[in-house]
mmCIF file with all atom_site columns, C-alpha atoms in Angstrom:
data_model
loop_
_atom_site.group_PDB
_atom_site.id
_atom_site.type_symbol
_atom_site.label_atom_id
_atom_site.label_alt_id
_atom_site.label_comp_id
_atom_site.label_asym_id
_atom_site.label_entity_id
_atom_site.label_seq_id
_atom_site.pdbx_PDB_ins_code
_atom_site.Cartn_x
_atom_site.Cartn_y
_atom_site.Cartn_z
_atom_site.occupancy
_atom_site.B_iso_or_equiv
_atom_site.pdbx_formal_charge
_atom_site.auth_seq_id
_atom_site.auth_comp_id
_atom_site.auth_asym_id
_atom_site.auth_atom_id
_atom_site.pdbx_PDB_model_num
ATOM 1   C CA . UNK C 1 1   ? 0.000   0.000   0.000   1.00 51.00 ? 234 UNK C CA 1
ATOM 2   C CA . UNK C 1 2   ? 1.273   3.637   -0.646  1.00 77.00 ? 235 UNK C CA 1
ATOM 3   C CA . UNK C 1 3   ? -1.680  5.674   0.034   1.00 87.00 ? 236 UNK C CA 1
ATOM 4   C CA . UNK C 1 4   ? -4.674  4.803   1.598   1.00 92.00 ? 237 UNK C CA 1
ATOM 5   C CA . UNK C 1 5   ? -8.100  6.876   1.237   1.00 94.00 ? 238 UNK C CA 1
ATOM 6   C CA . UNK C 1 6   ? -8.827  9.630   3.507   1.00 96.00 ? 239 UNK C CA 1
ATOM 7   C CA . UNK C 1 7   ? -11.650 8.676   6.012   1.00 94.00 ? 240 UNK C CA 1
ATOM 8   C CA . UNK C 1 8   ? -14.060 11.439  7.666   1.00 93.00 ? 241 UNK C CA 1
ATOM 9   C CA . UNK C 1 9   ? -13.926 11.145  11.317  1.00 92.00 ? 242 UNK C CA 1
ATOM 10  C CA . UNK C 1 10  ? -14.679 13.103  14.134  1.00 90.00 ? 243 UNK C CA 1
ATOM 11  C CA . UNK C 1 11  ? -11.111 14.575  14.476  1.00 89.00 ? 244 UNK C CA 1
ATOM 12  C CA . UNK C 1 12  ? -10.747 15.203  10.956  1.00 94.00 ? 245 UNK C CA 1
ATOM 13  C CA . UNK C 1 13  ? -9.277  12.883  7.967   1.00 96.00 ? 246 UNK C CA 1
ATOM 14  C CA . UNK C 1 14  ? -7.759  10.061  8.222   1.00 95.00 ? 247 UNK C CA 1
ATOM 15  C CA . UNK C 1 15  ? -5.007  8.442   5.766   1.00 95.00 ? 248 UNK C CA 1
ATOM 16  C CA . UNK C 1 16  ? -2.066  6.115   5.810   1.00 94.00 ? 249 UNK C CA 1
ATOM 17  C CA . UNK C 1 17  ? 1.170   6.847   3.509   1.00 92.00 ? 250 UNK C CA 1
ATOM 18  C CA . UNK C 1 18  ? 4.523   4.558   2.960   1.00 90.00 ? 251 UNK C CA 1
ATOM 19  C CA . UNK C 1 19  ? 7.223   6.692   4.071   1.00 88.00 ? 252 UNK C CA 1
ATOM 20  C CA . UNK C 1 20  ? 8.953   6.377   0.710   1.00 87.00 ? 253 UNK C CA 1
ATOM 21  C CA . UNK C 1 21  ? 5.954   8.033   -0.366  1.00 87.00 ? 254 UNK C CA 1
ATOM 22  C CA . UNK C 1 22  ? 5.764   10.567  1.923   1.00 90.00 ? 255 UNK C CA 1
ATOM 23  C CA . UNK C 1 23  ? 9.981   11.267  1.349   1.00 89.00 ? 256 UNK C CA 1
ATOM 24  C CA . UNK C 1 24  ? 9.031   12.011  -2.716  1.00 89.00 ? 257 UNK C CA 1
ATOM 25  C CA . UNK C 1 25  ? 6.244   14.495  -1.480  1.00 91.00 ? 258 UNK C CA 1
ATOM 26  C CA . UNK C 1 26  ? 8.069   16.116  1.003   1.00 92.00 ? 259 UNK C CA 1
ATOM 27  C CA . UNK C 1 27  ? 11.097  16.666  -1.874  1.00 92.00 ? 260 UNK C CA 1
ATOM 28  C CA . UNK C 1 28  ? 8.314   17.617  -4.303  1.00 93.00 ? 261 UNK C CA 1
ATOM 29  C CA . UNK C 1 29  ? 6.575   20.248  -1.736  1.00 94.00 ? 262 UNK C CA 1
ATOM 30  C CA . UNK C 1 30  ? 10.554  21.509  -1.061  1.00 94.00 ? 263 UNK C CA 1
ATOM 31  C CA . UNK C 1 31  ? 11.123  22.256  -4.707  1.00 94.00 ? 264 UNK C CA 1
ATOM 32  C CA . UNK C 1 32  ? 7.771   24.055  -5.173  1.00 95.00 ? 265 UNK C CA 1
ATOM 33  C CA . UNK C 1 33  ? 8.540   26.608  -2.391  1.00 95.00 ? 266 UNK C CA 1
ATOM 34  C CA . UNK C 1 34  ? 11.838  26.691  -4.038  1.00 93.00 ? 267 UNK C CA 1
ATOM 35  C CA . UNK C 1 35  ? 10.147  27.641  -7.335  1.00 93.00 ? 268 UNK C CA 1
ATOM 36  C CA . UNK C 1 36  ? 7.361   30.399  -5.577  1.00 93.00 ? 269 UNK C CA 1
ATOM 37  C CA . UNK C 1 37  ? 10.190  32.071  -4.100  1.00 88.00 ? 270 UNK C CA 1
ATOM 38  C CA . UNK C 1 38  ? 7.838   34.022  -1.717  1.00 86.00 ? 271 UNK C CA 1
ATOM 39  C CA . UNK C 1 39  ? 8.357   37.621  -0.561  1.00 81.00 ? 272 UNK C CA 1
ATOM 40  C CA . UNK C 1 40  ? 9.780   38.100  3.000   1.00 70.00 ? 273 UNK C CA 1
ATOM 41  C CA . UNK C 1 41  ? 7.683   41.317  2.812   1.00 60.00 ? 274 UNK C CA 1
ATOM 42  C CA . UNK C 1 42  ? 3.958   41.028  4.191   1.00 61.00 ? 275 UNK C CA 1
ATOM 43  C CA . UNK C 1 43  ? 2.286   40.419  0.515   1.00 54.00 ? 276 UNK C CA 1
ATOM 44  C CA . UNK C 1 44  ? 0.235   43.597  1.241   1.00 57.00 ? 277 UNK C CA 1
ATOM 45  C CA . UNK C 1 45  ? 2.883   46.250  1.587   1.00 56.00 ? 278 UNK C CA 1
ATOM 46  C CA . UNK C 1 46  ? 5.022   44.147  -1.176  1.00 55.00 ? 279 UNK C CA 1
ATOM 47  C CA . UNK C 1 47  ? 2.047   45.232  -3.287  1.00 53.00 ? 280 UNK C CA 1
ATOM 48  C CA . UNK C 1 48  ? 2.017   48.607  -2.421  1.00 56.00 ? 281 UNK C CA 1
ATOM 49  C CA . UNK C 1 49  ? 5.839   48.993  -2.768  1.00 56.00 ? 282 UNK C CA 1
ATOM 50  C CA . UNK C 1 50  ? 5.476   46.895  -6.137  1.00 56.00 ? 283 UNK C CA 1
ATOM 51  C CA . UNK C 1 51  ? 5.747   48.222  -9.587  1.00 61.00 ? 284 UNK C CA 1
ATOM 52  C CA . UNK C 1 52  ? 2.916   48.963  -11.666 1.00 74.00 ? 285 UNK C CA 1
ATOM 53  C CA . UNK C 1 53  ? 3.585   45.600  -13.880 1.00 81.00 ? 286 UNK C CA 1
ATOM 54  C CA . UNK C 1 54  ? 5.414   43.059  -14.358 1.00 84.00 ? 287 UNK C CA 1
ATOM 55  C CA . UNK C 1 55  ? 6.171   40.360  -16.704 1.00 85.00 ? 288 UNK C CA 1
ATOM 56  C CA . UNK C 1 56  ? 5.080   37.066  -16.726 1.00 88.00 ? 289 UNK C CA 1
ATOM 57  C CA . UNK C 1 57  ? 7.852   34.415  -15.229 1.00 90.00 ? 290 UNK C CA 1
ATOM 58  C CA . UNK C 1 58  ? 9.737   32.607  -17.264 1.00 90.00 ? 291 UNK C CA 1
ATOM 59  C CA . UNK C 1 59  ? 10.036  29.693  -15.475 1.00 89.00 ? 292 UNK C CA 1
ATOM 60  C CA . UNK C 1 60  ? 7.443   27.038  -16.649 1.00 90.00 ? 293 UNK C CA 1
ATOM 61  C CA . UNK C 1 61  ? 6.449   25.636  -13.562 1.00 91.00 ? 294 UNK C CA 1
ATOM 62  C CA . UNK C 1 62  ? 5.640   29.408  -12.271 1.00 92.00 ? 295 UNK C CA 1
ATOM 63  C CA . UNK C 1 63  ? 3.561   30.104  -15.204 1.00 92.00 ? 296 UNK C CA 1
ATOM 64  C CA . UNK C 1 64  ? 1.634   27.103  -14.410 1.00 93.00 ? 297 UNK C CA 1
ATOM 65  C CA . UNK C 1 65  ? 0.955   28.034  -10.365 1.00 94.00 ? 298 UNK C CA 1
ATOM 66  C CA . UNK C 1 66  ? 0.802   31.851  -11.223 1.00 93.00 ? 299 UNK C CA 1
ATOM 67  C CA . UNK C 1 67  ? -1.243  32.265  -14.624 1.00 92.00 ? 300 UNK C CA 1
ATOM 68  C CA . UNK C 1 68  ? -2.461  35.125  -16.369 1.00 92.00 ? 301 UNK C CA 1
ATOM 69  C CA . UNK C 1 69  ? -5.261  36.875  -14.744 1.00 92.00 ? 302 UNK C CA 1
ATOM 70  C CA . UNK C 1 70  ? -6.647  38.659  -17.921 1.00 92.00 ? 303 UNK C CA 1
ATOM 71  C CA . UNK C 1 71  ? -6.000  37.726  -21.747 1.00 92.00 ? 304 UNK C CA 1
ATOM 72  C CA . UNK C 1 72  ? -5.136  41.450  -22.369 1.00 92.00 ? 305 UNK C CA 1
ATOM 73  C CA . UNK C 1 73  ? -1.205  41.808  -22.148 1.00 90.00 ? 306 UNK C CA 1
ATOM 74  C CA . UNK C 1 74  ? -1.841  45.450  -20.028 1.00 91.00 ? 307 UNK C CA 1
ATOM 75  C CA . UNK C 1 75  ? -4.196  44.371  -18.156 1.00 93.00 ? 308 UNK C CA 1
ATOM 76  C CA . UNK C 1 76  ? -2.511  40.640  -17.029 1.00 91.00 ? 309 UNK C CA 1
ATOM 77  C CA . UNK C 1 77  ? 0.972   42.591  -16.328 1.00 91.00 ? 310 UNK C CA 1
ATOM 78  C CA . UNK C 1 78  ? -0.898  45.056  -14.229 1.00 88.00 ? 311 UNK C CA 1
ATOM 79  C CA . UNK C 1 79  ? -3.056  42.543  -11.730 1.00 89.00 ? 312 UNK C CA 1
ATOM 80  C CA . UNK C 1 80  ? 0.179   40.341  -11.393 1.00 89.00 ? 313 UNK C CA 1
ATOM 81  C CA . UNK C 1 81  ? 2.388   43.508  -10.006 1.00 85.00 ? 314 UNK C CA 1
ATOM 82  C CA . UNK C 1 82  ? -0.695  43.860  -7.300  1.00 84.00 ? 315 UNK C CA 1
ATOM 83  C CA . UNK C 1 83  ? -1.479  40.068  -6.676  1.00 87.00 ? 316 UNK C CA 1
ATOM 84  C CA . UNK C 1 84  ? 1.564   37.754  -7.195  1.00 89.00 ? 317 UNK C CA 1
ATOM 85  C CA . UNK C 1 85  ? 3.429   38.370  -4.207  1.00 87.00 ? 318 UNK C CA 1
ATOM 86  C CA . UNK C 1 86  ? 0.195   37.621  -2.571  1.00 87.00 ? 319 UNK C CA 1
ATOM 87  C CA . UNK C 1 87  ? -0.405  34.592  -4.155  1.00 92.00 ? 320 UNK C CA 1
ATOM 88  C CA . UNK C 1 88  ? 3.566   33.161  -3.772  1.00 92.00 ? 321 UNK C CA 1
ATOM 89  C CA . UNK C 1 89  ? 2.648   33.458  -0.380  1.00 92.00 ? 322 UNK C CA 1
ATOM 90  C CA . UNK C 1 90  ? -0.563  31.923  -0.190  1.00 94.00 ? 323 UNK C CA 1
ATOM 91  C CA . UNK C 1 91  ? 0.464   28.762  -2.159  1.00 96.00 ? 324 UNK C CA 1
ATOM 92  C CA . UNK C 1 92  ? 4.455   28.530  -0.149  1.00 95.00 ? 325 UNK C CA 1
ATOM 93  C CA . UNK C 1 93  ? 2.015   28.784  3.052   1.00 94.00 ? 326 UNK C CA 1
ATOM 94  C CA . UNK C 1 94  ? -0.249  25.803  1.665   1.00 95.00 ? 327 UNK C CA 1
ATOM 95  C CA . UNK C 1 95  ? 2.714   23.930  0.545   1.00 96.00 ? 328 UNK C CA 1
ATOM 96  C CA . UNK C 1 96  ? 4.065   24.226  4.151   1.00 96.00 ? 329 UNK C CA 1
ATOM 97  C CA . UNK C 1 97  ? 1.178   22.774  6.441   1.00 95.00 ? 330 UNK C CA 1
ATOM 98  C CA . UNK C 1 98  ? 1.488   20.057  3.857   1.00 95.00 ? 331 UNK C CA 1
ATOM 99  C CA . UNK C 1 99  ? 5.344   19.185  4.731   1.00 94.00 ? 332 UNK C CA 1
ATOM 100 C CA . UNK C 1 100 ? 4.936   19.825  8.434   1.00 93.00 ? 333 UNK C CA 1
ATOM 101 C CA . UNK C 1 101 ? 2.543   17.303  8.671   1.00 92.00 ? 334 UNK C CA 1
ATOM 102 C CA . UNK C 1 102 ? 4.811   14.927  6.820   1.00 92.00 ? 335 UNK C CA 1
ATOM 103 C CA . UNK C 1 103 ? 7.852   15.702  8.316   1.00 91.00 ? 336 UNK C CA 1
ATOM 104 C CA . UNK C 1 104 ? 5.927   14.628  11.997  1.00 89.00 ? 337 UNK C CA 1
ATOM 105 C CA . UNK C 1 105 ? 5.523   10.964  10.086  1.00 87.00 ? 338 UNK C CA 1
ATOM 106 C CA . UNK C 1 106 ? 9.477   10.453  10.493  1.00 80.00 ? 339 UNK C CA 1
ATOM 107 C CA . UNK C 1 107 ? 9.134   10.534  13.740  1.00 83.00 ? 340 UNK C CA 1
ATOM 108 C CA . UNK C 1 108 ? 6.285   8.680   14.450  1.00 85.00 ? 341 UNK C CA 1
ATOM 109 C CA . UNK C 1 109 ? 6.237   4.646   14.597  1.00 85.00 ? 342 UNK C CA 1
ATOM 110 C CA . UNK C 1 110 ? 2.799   5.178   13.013  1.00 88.00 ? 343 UNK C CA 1
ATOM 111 C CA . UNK C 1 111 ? 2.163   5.812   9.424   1.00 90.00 ? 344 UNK C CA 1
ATOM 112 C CA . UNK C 1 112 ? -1.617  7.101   9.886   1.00 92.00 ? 345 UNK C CA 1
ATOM 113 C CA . UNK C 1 113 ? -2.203  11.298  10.413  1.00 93.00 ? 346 UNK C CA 1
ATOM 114 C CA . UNK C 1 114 ? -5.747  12.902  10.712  1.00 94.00 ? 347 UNK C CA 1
ATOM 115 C CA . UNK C 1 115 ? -5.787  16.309  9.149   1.00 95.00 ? 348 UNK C CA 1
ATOM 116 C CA . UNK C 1 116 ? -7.723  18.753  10.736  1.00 93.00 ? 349 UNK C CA 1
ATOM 117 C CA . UNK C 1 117 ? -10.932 19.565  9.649   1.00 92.00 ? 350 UNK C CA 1
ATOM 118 C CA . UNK C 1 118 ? -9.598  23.357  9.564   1.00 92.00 ? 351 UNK C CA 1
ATOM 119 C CA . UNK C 1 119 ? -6.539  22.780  7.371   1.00 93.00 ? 352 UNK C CA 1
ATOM 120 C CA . UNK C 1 120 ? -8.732  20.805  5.143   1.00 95.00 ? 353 UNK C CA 1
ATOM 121 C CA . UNK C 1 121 ? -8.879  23.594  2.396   1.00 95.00 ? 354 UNK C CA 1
ATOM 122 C CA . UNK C 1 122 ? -5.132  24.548  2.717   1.00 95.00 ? 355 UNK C CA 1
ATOM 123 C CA . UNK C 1 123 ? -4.790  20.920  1.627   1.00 96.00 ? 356 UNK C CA 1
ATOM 124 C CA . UNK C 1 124 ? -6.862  20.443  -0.904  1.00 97.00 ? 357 UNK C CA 1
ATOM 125 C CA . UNK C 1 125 ? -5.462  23.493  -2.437  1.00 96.00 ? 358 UNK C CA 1
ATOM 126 C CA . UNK C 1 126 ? -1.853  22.955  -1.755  1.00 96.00 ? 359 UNK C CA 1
ATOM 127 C CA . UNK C 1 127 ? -2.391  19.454  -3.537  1.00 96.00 ? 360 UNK C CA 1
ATOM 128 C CA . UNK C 1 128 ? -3.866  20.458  -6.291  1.00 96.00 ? 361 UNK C CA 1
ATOM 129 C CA . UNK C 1 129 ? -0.911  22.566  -7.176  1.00 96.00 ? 362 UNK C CA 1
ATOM 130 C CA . UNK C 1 130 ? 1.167   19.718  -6.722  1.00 95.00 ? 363 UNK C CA 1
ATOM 131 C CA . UNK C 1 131 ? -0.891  18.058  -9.108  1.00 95.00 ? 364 UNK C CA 1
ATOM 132 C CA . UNK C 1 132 ? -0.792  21.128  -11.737 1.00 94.00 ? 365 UNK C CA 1
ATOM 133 C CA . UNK C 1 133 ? 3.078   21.191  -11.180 1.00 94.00 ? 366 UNK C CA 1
ATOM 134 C CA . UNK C 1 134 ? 3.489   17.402  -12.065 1.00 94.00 ? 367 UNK C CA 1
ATOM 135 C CA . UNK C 1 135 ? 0.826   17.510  -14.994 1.00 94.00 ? 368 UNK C CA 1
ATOM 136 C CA . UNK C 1 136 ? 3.273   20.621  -16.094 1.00 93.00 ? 369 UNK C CA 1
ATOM 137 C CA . UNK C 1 137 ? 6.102   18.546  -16.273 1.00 92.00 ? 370 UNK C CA 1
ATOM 138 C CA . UNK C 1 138 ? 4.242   15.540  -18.048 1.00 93.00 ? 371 UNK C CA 1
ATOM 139 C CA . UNK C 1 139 ? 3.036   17.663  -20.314 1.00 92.00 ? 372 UNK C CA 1
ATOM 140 C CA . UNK C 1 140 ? -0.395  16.530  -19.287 1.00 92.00 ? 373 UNK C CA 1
ATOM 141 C CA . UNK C 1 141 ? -3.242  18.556  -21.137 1.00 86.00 ? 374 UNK C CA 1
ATOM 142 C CA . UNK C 1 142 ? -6.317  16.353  -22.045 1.00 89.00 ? 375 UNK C CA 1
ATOM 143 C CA . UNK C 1 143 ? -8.325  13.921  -19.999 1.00 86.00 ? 376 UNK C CA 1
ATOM 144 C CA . UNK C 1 144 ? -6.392  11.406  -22.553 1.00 92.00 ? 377 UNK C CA 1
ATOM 145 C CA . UNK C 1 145 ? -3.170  12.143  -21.173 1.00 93.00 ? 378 UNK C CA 1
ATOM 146 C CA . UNK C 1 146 ? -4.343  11.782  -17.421 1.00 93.00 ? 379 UNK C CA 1
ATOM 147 C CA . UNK C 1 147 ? -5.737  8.088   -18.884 1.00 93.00 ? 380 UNK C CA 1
ATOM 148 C CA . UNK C 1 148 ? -2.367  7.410   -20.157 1.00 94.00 ? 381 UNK C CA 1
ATOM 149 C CA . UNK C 1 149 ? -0.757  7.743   -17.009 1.00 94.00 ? 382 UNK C CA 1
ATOM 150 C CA . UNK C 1 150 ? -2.873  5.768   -14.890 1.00 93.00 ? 383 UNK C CA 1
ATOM 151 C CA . UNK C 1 151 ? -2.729  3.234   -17.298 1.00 93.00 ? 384 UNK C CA 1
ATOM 152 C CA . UNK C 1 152 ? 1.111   3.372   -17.068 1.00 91.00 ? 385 UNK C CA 1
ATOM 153 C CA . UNK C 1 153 ? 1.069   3.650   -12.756 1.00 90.00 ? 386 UNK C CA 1
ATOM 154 C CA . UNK C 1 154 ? -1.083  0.940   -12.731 1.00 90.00 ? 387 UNK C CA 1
ATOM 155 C CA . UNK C 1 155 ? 1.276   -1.045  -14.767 1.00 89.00 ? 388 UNK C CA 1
ATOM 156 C CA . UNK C 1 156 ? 4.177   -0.138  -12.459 1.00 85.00 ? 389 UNK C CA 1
ATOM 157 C CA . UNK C 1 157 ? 2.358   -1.035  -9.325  1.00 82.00 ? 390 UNK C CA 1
ATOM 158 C CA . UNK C 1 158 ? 1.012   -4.155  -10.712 1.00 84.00 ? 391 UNK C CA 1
ATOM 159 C CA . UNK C 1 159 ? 5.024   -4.778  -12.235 1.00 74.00 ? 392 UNK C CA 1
ATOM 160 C CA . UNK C 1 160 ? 6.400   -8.543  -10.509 1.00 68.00 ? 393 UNK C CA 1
ATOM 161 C CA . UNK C 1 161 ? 8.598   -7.149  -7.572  1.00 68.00 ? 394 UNK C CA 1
ATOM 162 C CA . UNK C 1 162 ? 10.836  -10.356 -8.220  1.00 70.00 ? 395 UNK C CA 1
ATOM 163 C CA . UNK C 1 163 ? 11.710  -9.266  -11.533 1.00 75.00 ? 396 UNK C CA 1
ATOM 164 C CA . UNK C 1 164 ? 12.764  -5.558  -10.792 1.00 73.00 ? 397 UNK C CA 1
ATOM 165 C CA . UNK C 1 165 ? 13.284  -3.377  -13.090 1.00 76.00 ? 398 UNK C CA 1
ATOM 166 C CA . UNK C 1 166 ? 14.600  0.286   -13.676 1.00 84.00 ? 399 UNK C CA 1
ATOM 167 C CA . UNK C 1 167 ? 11.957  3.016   -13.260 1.00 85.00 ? 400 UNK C CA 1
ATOM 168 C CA . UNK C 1 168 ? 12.733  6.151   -15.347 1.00 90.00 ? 401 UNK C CA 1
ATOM 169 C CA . UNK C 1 169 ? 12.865  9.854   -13.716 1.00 89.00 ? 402 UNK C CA 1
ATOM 170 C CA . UNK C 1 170 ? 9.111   10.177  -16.155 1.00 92.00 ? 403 UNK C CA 1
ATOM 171 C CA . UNK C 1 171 ? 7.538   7.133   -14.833 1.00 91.00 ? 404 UNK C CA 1
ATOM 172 C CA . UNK C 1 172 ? 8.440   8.349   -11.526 1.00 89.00 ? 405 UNK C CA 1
ATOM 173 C CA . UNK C 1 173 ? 7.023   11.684  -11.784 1.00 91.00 ? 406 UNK C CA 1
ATOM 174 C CA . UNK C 1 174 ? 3.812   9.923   -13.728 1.00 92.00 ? 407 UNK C CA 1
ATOM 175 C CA . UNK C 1 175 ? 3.597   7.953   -10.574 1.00 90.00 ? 408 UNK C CA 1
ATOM 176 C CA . UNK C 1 176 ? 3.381   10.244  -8.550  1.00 91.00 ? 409 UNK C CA 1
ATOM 177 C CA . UNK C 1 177 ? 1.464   13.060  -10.412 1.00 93.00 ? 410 UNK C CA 1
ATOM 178 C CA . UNK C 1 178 ? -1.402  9.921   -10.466 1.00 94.00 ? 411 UNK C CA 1
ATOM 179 C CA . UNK C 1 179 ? -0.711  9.244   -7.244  1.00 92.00 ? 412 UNK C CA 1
ATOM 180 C CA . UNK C 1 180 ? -1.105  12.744  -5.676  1.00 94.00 ? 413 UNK C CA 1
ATOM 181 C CA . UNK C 1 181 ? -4.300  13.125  -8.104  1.00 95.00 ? 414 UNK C CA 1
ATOM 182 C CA . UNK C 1 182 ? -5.947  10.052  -6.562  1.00 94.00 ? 415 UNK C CA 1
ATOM 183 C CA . UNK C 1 183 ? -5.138  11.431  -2.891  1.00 95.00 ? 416 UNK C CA 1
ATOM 184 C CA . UNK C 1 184 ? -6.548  14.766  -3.553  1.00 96.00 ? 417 UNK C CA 1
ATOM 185 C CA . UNK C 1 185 ? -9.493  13.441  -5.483  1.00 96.00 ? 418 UNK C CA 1
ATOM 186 C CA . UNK C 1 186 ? -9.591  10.977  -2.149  1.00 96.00 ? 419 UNK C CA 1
ATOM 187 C CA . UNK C 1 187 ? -9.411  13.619  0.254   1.00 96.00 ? 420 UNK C CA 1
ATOM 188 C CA . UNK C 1 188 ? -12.668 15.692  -1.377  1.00 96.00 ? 421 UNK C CA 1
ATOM 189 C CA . UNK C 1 189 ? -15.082 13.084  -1.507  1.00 95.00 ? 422 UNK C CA 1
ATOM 190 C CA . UNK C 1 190 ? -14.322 12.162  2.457   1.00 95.00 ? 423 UNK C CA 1
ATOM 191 C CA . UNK C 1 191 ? -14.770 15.932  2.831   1.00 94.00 ? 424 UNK C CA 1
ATOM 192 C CA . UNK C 1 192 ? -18.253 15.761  0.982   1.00 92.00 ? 425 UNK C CA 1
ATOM 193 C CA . UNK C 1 193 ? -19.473 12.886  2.853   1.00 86.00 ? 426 UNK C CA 1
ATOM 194 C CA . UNK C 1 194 ? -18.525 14.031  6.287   1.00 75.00 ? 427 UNK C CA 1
ATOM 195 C CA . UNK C 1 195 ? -20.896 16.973  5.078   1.00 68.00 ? 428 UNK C CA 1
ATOM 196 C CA . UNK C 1 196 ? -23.498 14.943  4.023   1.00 63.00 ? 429 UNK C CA 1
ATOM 197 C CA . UNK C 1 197 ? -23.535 12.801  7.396   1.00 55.00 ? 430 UNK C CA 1
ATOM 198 C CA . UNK C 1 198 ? -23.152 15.575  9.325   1.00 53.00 ? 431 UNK C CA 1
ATOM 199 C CA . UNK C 1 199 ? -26.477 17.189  7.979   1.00 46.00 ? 432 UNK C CA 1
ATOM 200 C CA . UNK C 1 200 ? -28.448 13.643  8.115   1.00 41.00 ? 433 UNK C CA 1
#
């Protein structure tokens, strides 16, 4: 097992992860913040002190967390001077109750958490842009391509373990962008039955 579904209970949700799992997240989330860079400035007064545009980042994987807010060129470069510090921030904080919880796995003999009911959101969010990041990289942009990878991690999972053999760096990252799709796909529907039973 590397990830087991998220369960509503009264404490919050409840999940299992393999701690090799939980290693590639944590190195995933660590390269994301990386990537957002945020402002040590509160995003407010980074805003105000801001220029009146800016460009759009060159970096793919930035382009893909911080899109263009308007299809006119003006109007996109002005919006991201006011709101992109902002949003680094809001997504590096996301990304961060993410990988503390993780990080308290390594030193716990148990491999089972409970998020919070309030960080619930922060997660849902924060994994979703781990899921955009990976889909970035994979070049994923139709509901075939999505298909095409779970076909391929479910051939890698189901793979003999006595007759290893070498994963590449893209079935790795396909893994894990199907992996982290599942979890977060997991993690809603135990939110929207927790709601439903709690209104019964």
């Amino acid at each position: 097992m590397l990830l087991s579904e998220f369960r509503s209970t009264p404490g919050g949700y409840e999940t299992t992860i393999d701690e090799d799992v939980a290693v590639l997240m944590q190195t995933l989330l660590g390269e994301t913040i990386l990537i957002l860079d945020a402002p040590t400035q509160e995003p407010l007064l980074s805003a105000l002190l801001s220029e009146d545009e800016r460009d759009e980042p060159d970096d793919p994987t930035l382009k893909i967390l911080l899109p263009s807010m308007s299809s006119d060129p003006e109007e996109a470069s002005a919006l991201r001077a006011l709101t992109e510090d902002a949003l680094r921030t809001l997504k590096t904080e996301r990304l961060q109750i993410i990988g503390r919880k993780l990080a308290e796995l390594a030193t716990s003999e148990s491999r089972t958490f409970t998020i919070e009911r309030e960080d619930v959101w922060q997660w849902l969010s924060g994994l979703n842009d781990l899921r955009l990041v990976l889909a970035g990289r994979l070049e994923v942009s139709a509901p075939g391509d999505t298909e095409y990878w779970c076909e391929r991690a479910a051939a890698l999972l189901a793979h003999d373990s006595a007759k290893p053999r070498k994963i590449s760096a893209e079935e790795l990252v396909g893994l894990v962008f199907v992996l982290v799709s599942w979890w977060q796909d997991s993690l809603l529907q135990a939110v929207q039955e927790g709601d439903t039973a709690s209104n019964l």
